[in-house]
Amino acid sequence: MRVVLLVLALLVSLAVPASAGEHLPKWELTPTGVTAQFRGLSAVSGRIAWVSGTQGTVLRTVDGGRTWKPAGPPGTGTLQFRDIEAFDADHAVVLSIGPGTDSRVYRTEDGGAHWRQTFQNTDEAAFYDCLAFFDPWRGLAMSDPVDGRFRVQATFDGGRSWRPVPDSGFPAALPGEAGFAASGQCVTTAGPVDAWLATGGGATARVLHSGDGGRHWTASGTPLPSSPSAGVFALAFRSPGQGVAIGGDFANPDAPGPAVALTRDRGRTWQTPAQYPAGYRSGLAWRGGTVLAVGPGGSDVSPDGGRHWTPFDSGSFDTVDCTPGGRCWASGAGGRVARLSR
């Protein structure tokens, strides 16, 4: 009987989650010295990270956030850099948003000392929201729909040049459907060929999936709310099969939700978990099997792939990014950038 009781006690200890405050992550703010809003973030390592934002601001740290140095393209003070993808301390690609020619891509190969503009939108109907890379060579940049279909530019040389993906590979967009340039995570990739686009604004918040590197796409509905201010704001995939979508309504950030949906079939179907963060969240990232979510209302962590969530920080962040080794950063308004302490 004593052995049985010991076994039962062990099983209970494994099944019950840790008490509040135990084993929760913690953000450590790093002083940037600026007040820009950083919706673009790329975590390279625990020491190297890049952020991008308003007023043409790009910063880079190579010492774990102790110092941040300006590293943006010159003469871009009127642009909003909503997304940045960095490959190391020297190589990065940054995207500015806006109608017409404000949507641009720049690339640096020397840590931001010099930049070359590699793409400038010429269609007044297009508005580019975010970009993502499969590897250091192949990437996609996403625009809101033009003539009833989403528009995507593809690169095969690390962002040095771009060419449009034929719109015949896209399903028709819903009336009012678009992407949200809130966190640089409205397009994401996993593995060598899978990519996803996040949408809102239409009758249904949808996710578009490509299984061939961006040439052809299919659309699936999600249970997240959708309106001109609501939808899927960010996507993150641990593998091509397992992903999380997050969002809500930025005009009503305290709406109870649901703001999270999960997939285990490459985004063909999405389900709402039984428990989810309260309110609007704009960014998320995988850290091993754990998921981090951030938004203006705070940060949450899910230790079980998105099924259960615990708030751990009340500060405002717009986006979050983690390295494959689990080094995570977050950034947001007022020049806020933080590193995860554990």
CSV table of C-alpha atoms in Angstrom, one decimal:
chain,number,residue,atom,x,y,z
A,1,MET,CA,0.0,0.0,0.0
A,2,ARG,CA,2.8,2.4,0.8
A,3,VAL,CA,4.3,1.8,-2.6
A,4,VAL,CA,1.0,2.5,-4.3
A,5,LEU,CA,0.6,5.7,-2.4
A,6,LEU,CA,4.1,6.9,-3.4
A,7,VAL,CA,3.3,6.1,-7.0
A,8,LEU,CA,0.0,8.0,-6.8
A,9,ALA,CA,1.8,11.0,-5.2
A,10,LEU,CA,4.3,11.0,-8.0
A,11,LEU,CA,1.7,11.0,-10.7
A,12,VAL,CA,-0.2,13.8,-9.0
A,13,SER,CA,3.0,15.9,-8.8
A,14,LEU,CA,3.6,15.4,-12.5
A,15,ALA,CA,0.0,16.3,-13.5
A,16,VAL,CA,-0.4,19.4,-11.4
A,17,PRO,CA,1.1,22.6,-13.0
A,18,ALA,CA,3.6,24.6,-11.0
A,19,SER,CA,2.1,27.2,-8.7
A,20,ALA,CA,1.7,30.8,-9.9
A,21,GLY,CA,5.0,32.6,-10.3
A,22,GLU,CA,7.2,29.4,-10.5
A,23,HIS,CA,9.2,28.7,-13.6
A,24,LEU,CA,7.6,31.7,-15.5
A,25,PRO,CA,9.8,33.6,-17.9
A,26,LYS,CA,10.7,37.2,-17.3
A,27,TRP,CA,11.5,40.1,-19.6
A,28,GLU,CA,14.5,42.2,-18.9
A,29,LEU,CA,14.3,45.6,-20.5
A,30,THR,CA,17.4,46.8,-22.4
A,31,PRO,CA,17.8,50.6,-22.9
A,32,THR,CA,17.7,51.7,-26.5
A,33,GLY,CA,17.8,55.5,-26.0
A,34,VAL,CA,15.0,56.1,-28.6
A,35,THR,CA,11.2,56.4,-28.5
A,36,ALA,CA,10.4,54.7,-31.8
A,37,GLN,CA,7.8,51.9,-32.0
A,38,PHE,CA,9.5,48.7,-32.9
A,39,ARG,CA,7.1,46.3,-34.6
A,40,GLY,CA,10.0,44.7,-36.5
A,41,LEU,CA,12.3,42.3,-34.6
A,42,SER,CA,14.8,39.6,-35.6
A,43,ALA,CA,16.6,37.5,-32.9
A,44,VAL,CA,19.9,36.1,-34.1
A,45,SER,CA,21.3,34.9,-30.8
A,46,GLY,CA,21.4,35.9,-27.1
A,47,ARG,CA,23.8,38.6,-28.0
A,48,ILE,CA,22.7,39.7,-31.5
A,49,ALA,CA,19.3,41.2,-32.4
A,50,TRP,CA,17.9,43.8,-34.8
A,51,VAL,CA,14.8,45.9,-34.4
A,52,SER,CA,13.0,48.2,-36.8
A,53,GLY,CA,10.2,50.7,-36.5
A,54,THR,CA,8.9,54.2,-37.0
A,55,GLN,CA,10.9,57.2,-38.3
A,56,GLY,CA,13.0,55.0,-40.4
A,57,THR,CA,14.7,53.6,-37.2
A,58,VAL,CA,16.8,50.4,-37.3
A,59,LEU,CA,18.9,49.4,-34.3
A,60,ARG,CA,21.3,46.5,-33.7
A,61,THR,CA,22.9,45.0,-30.6
A,62,VAL,CA,25.8,42.7,-30.6
A,63,ASP,CA,26.3,42.6,-26.8
A,64,GLY,CA,23.1,41.2,-25.5
A,65,GLY,CA,21.2,44.5,-25.4
A,66,ARG,CA,23.7,46.4,-23.2
A,67,THR,CA,24.1,48.9,-26.1
A,68,TRP,CA,22.0,49.5,-29.2
A,69,LYS,CA,23.5,51.3,-32.2
A,70,PRO,CA,21.7,53.0,-35.1
A,71,ALA,CA,21.9,50.9,-38.2
A,72,GLY,CA,19.2,52.1,-40.6
A,73,PRO,CA,19.3,53.2,-44.2
A,74,PRO,CA,20.0,56.9,-44.6
A,75,GLY,CA,17.3,59.3,-45.7
A,76,THR,CA,14.4,57.1,-44.6
A,77,GLY,CA,13.1,59.1,-41.7
A,78,THR,CA,9.6,59.2,-43.1
A,79,LEU,CA,9.3,55.5,-43.5
A,80,GLN,CA,7.9,52.9,-41.1
A,81,PHE,CA,10.1,49.7,-41.0
A,82,ARG,CA,7.5,47.2,-39.8
A,83,ASP,CA,9.6,44.0,-40.4
A,84,ILE,CA,13.2,43.0,-40.4
A,85,GLU,CA,14.8,39.6,-41.0
A,86,ALA,CA,18.5,39.3,-40.0
A,87,PHE,CA,20.7,36.3,-40.8
A,88,ASP,CA,23.7,37.3,-38.6
A,89,ALA,CA,25.4,40.4,-37.2
A,90,ASP,CA,26.1,41.7,-40.7
A,91,HIS,CA,23.3,40.6,-43.1
A,92,ALA,CA,19.7,41.8,-42.8
A,93,VAL,CA,16.7,42.7,-44.9
A,94,VAL,CA,14.2,45.4,-43.8
A,95,LEU,CA,10.7,46.2,-45.1
A,96,SER,CA,8.9,49.5,-45.0
A,97,ILE,CA,5.2,49.6,-45.3
A,98,GLY,CA,2.8,52.1,-46.9
A,99,PRO,CA,0.8,52.7,-50.1
A,100,GLY,CA,2.6,52.9,-53.4
A,101,THR,CA,6.3,53.7,-53.3
A,102,ASP,CA,6.5,53.7,-49.5
A,103,SER,CA,6.5,49.9,-49.6
A,104,ARG,CA,10.2,49.1,-50.0
A,105,VAL,CA,12.9,46.6,-49.1
A,106,TYR,CA,16.5,47.4,-48.2
A,107,ARG,CA,19.4,45.0,-47.6
A,108,THR,CA,22.7,45.4,-45.7
A,109,GLU,CA,25.8,43.2,-45.8
A,110,ASP,CA,27.9,45.1,-43.3
A,111,GLY,CA,25.9,45.5,-40.1
A,112,GLY,CA,23.9,48.5,-41.3
A,113,ALA,CA,26.9,50.7,-42.4
A,114,HIS,CA,25.6,50.6,-45.9
A,115,TRP,CA,22.2,49.6,-47.4
A,116,ARG,CA,20.9,49.0,-50.9
A,117,GLN,CA,17.3,49.4,-51.9
A,118,THR,CA,16.3,46.2,-53.6
A,119,PHE,CA,12.6,46.6,-54.1
A,120,GLN,CA,10.2,49.6,-54.4
A,121,ASN,CA,6.5,49.1,-55.0
A,122,THR,CA,5.1,51.0,-58.0
A,123,ASP,CA,1.4,49.9,-57.7
A,124,GLU,CA,-0.7,52.5,-55.8
A,125,ALA,CA,-3.1,49.7,-54.9
A,126,ALA,CA,-0.5,47.5,-53.2
A,127,PHE,CA,0.5,47.8,-49.5
A,128,TYR,CA,3.2,45.5,-48.3
A,129,ASP,CA,2.9,44.3,-44.7
A,130,CYS,CA,5.6,41.8,-43.8
A,131,LEU,CA,8.2,39.4,-45.1
A,132,ALA,CA,9.7,36.0,-44.1
A,133,PHE,CA,12.5,33.7,-45.2
A,134,PHE,CA,12.8,29.9,-45.6
A,135,ASP,CA,16.6,30.2,-45.5
A,136,PRO,CA,19.2,32.9,-46.1
A,137,TRP,CA,18.4,32.8,-49.8
A,138,ARG,CA,14.6,32.3,-50.3
A,139,GLY,CA,12.0,34.6,-49.0
A,140,LEU,CA,8.5,36.1,-49.5
A,141,ALA,CA,7.1,39.6,-49.0
A,142,MET,CA,3.3,39.9,-48.7
A,143,SER,CA,1.0,42.7,-49.8
A,144,ASP,CA,-2.7,43.3,-49.3
A,145,PRO,CA,-4.9,42.1,-52.1
A,146,VAL,CA,-4.7,43.9,-55.5
A,147,ASP,CA,-7.6,43.3,-57.9
A,148,GLY,CA,-9.1,40.7,-55.6
A,149,ARG,CA,-6.0,38.5,-54.9
A,150,PHE,CA,-3.1,38.8,-52.4
A,151,ARG,CA,0.2,39.9,-53.9
A,152,VAL,CA,3.5,38.3,-53.0
A,153,GLN,CA,7.1,39.1,-54.1
A,154,ALA,CA,9.7,36.3,-53.9
A,155,THR,CA,13.5,36.4,-53.6
A,156,PHE,CA,15.9,33.6,-54.4
A,157,ASP,CA,19.1,35.5,-53.6
A,158,GLY,CA,18.7,36.7,-50.0
A,159,GLY,CA,16.7,39.8,-50.8
A,160,ARG,CA,19.1,41.2,-53.4
A,161,SER,CA,16.3,41.0,-56.0
A,162,TRP,CA,12.5,40.3,-56.0
A,163,ARG,CA,10.0,39.1,-58.5
A,164,PRO,CA,6.2,38.8,-58.3
A,165,VAL,CA,4.5,35.5,-57.7
A,166,PRO,CA,1.8,35.0,-60.3
A,167,ASP,CA,-1.6,35.8,-58.8
A,168,SER,CA,-3.2,32.8,-60.5
A,169,GLY,CA,-1.8,30.7,-57.7
A,170,PHE,CA,-3.9,32.6,-55.1
A,171,PRO,CA,-7.5,32.0,-54.1
A,172,ALA,CA,-9.8,35.0,-54.4
A,173,ALA,CA,-9.6,37.4,-51.5
A,174,LEU,CA,-12.7,38.1,-49.4
A,175,PRO,CA,-14.3,41.6,-49.6
A,176,GLY,CA,-12.3,43.8,-47.2
A,177,GLU,CA,-9.7,41.1,-46.5
A,178,ALA,CA,-6.1,42.2,-45.8
A,179,GLY,CA,-3.0,41.6,-43.7
A,180,PHE,CA,-2.1,43.4,-40.5
A,181,ALA,CA,1.4,45.0,-40.4
A,182,ALA,CA,1.4,44.8,-36.6
A,183,SER,CA,4.4,42.5,-35.7
A,184,GLY,CA,6.1,41.4,-38.9
A,185,GLN,CA,4.4,38.0,-38.5
A,186,CYS,CA,1.6,38.1,-41.0
A,187,VAL,CA,3.7,35.8,-43.2
A,188,THR,CA,5.8,32.9,-41.8
A,189,THR,CA,7.6,29.8,-43.0
A,190,ALA,CA,8.6,26.4,-41.6
A,191,GLY,CA,10.8,23.9,-43.3
A,192,PRO,CA,12.0,24.3,-46.9
A,193,VAL,CA,8.7,24.8,-48.7
A,194,ASP,CA,5.8,25.6,-46.4
A,195,ALA,CA,4.6,29.2,-45.9
A,196,TRP,CA,1.4,30.8,-44.4
A,197,LEU,CA,-0.3,34.2,-44.7
A,198,ALA,CA,-2.5,35.7,-42.0
A,199,THR,CA,-5.6,37.7,-42.8
A,200,GLY,CA,-8.5,39.7,-41.3
A,201,GLY,CA,-10.9,42.3,-42.3
A,202,GLY,CA,-13.2,40.0,-44.2
A,203,ALA,CA,-16.2,37.9,-43.2
A,204,THR,CA,-13.7,35.3,-41.9
A,205,ALA,CA,-10.2,35.5,-40.5
A,206,ARG,CA,-8.3,33.2,-42.7
A,207,VAL,CA,-4.9,31.6,-43.1
A,208,LEU,CA,-3.5,30.9,-46.6
A,209,HIS,CA,-1.0,28.1,-47.0
A,210,SER,CA,1.5,27.2,-49.6
A,211,GLY,CA,3.3,23.9,-49.7
A,212,ASP,CA,5.5,24.7,-52.7
A,213,GLY,CA,7.5,27.7,-51.6
A,214,GLY,CA,4.9,30.3,-52.4
A,215,ARG,CA,3.8,29.4,-55.9
A,216,HIS,CA,0.3,28.1,-55.1
A,217,TRP,CA,-1.9,28.8,-52.1
A,218,THR,CA,-5.1,27.5,-50.4
A,219,ALA,CA,-7.2,29.3,-47.8
A,220,SER,CA,-8.7,28.0,-44.5
A,221,GLY,CA,-11.0,29.7,-42.1
A,222,THR,CA,-10.1,30.2,-38.4
A,223,PRO,CA,-12.4,30.8,-35.3
A,224,LEU,CA,-10.7,34.1,-34.6
A,225,PRO,CA,-13.0,37.2,-34.9
A,226,SER,CA,-12.7,39.2,-38.1
A,227,SER,CA,-13.5,42.9,-38.9
A,228,PRO,CA,-11.7,45.9,-40.3
A,229,SER,CA,-9.7,45.9,-37.0
A,230,ALA,CA,-9.8,42.2,-36.2
A,231,GLY,CA,-8.3,38.9,-37.5
A,232,VAL,CA,-5.2,36.8,-37.4
A,233,PHE,CA,-2.3,39.2,-36.6
A,234,ALA,CA,0.5,36.6,-36.2
A,235,LEU,CA,1.4,33.1,-37.2
A,236,ALA,CA,4.1,30.8,-35.8
A,237,PHE,CA,4.9,27.2,-36.7
A,238,ARG,CA,7.0,24.8,-34.7
A,239,SER,CA,7.1,22.5,-37.7
A,240,PRO,CA,5.2,22.4,-41.0
A,241,GLY,CA,2.4,20.5,-39.2
A,242,GLN,CA,2.1,22.3,-35.9
A,243,GLY,CA,1.2,26.0,-35.7
A,244,VAL,CA,-0.5,28.7,-33.7
A,245,ALA,CA,-2.5,31.7,-34.9
A,246,ILE,CA,-3.1,34.7,-32.6
A,247,GLY,CA,-4.9,38.1,-32.9
A,248,GLY,CA,-8.1,39.6,-31.8
A,249,ASP,CA,-9.4,43.1,-32.3
A,250,PHE,CA,-6.9,46.0,-31.8
A,251,ALA,CA,-9.8,48.5,-31.7
A,252,ASN,CA,-11.3,46.6,-28.8
A,253,PRO,CA,-8.2,45.0,-27.1
A,254,ASP,CA,-10.0,43.8,-24.0
A,255,ALA,CA,-12.5,41.7,-25.9
A,256,PRO,CA,-12.5,38.3,-24.4
A,257,GLY,CA,-11.7,36.4,-27.6
A,258,PRO,CA,-11.1,33.8,-28.8
A,259,ALA,CA,-7.8,35.2,-29.8
A,260,VAL,CA,-5.9,31.9,-30.4
A,261,ALA,CA,-6.3,29.0,-32.8
A,262,LEU,CA,-4.2,25.8,-33.2
A,263,THR,CA,-3.5,23.5,-36.1
A,264,ARG,CA,-1.8,20.2,-36.5
A,265,ASP,CA,-2.4,19.6,-40.2
A,266,ARG,CA,-0.4,22.4,-41.9
A,267,GLY,CA,-3.2,24.9,-41.4
A,268,ARG,CA,-6.0,23.1,-43.2
A,269,THR,CA,-8.1,23.2,-40.0
A,270,TRP,CA,-7.9,25.4,-36.9
A,271,GLN,CA,-9.4,24.9,-33.4
A,272,THR,CA,-9.8,27.2,-30.4
A,273,PRO,CA,-8.1,25.8,-27.2
A,274,ALA,CA,-10.1,25.6,-24.1
A,275,GLN,CA,-8.1,28.4,-22.5
A,276,TYR,CA,-6.4,31.4,-24.1
A,277,PRO,CA,-4.9,34.8,-23.4
A,278,ALA,CA,-7.4,37.5,-22.4
A,279,GLY,CA,-7.6,40.2,-25.1
A,280,TYR,CA,-5.8,41.2,-28.2
A,281,ARG,CA,-2.3,39.8,-28.9
A,282,SER,CA,-0.2,40.8,-31.9
A,283,GLY,CA,3.0,38.6,-31.8
A,284,LEU,CA,4.0,35.1,-30.9
A,285,ALA,CA,7.0,32.7,-31.1
A,286,TRP,CA,7.9,29.2,-30.3
A,287,ARG,CA,10.6,28.4,-27.7
A,288,GLY,CA,11.0,24.7,-28.0
A,289,GLY,CA,7.5,23.3,-27.1
A,290,THR,CA,6.5,26.5,-25.3
A,291,VAL,CA,4.7,29.4,-27.0
A,292,LEU,CA,5.2,33.1,-26.0
A,293,ALA,CA,2.5,35.7,-27.0
A,294,VAL,CA,2.8,39.5,-26.6
A,295,GLY,CA,0.6,42.5,-27.2
A,296,PRO,CA,-0.1,46.0,-25.8
A,297,GLY,CA,-1.9,44.3,-22.9
A,298,GLY,CA,0.9,42.1,-21.8
A,299,SER,CA,2.7,38.8,-22.3
A,300,ASP,CA,1.5,35.2,-21.9
A,301,VAL,CA,3.2,31.8,-22.0
A,302,SER,CA,1.9,28.4,-23.0
A,303,PRO,CA,4.0,25.4,-21.9
A,304,ASP,CA,1.9,22.9,-23.9
A,305,GLY,CA,1.9,24.2,-27.4
A,306,GLY,CA,-1.0,26.7,-27.1
A,307,ARG,CA,-3.5,24.7,-25.1
A,308,HIS,CA,-3.2,26.5,-21.8
A,309,TRP,CA,-1.8,30.0,-21.1
A,310,THR,CA,-0.5,32.0,-18.1
A,311,PRO,CA,0.2,35.8,-18.1
A,312,PHE,CA,3.7,36.7,-16.9
A,313,ASP,CA,4.2,40.3,-17.8
A,314,SER,CA,1.9,43.4,-18.0
A,315,GLY,CA,4.1,45.6,-20.2
A,316,SER,CA,3.3,46.5,-23.7
A,317,PHE,CA,5.1,44.7,-26.6
A,318,ASP,CA,4.2,44.4,-30.3
A,319,THR,CA,6.3,41.4,-31.4
A,320,VAL,CA,8.5,38.6,-30.1
A,321,ASP,CA,11.1,36.4,-31.7
A,322,CYS,CA,13.1,33.4,-30.5
A,323,THR,CA,16.2,31.7,-31.9
A,324,PRO,CA,16.3,27.9,-32.4
A,325,GLY,CA,18.3,27.7,-29.2
A,326,GLY,CA,15.6,29.4,-27.2
A,327,ARG,CA,17.0,33.0,-26.9
A,328,CYS,CA,14.0,35.3,-27.0
A,329,TRP,CA,13.5,39.1,-27.5
A,330,ALA,CA,10.4,41.3,-27.6
A,331,SER,CA,9.9,44.9,-28.8
A,332,GLY,CA,7.2,47.5,-28.9
A,333,ALA,CA,6.2,51.1,-28.5
A,334,GLY,CA,8.3,53.8,-26.7
A,335,GLY,CA,11.6,52.2,-27.8
A,336,ARG,CA,10.9,49.2,-25.6
A,337,VAL,CA,13.1,46.1,-26.3
A,338,ALA,CA,13.6,43.3,-23.8
A,339,ARG,CA,15.4,40.0,-23.6
A,340,LEU,CA,14.0,36.9,-21.9
A,341,SER,CA,16.0,36.2,-18.8
A,342,ARG,CA,15.2,32.4,-18.6
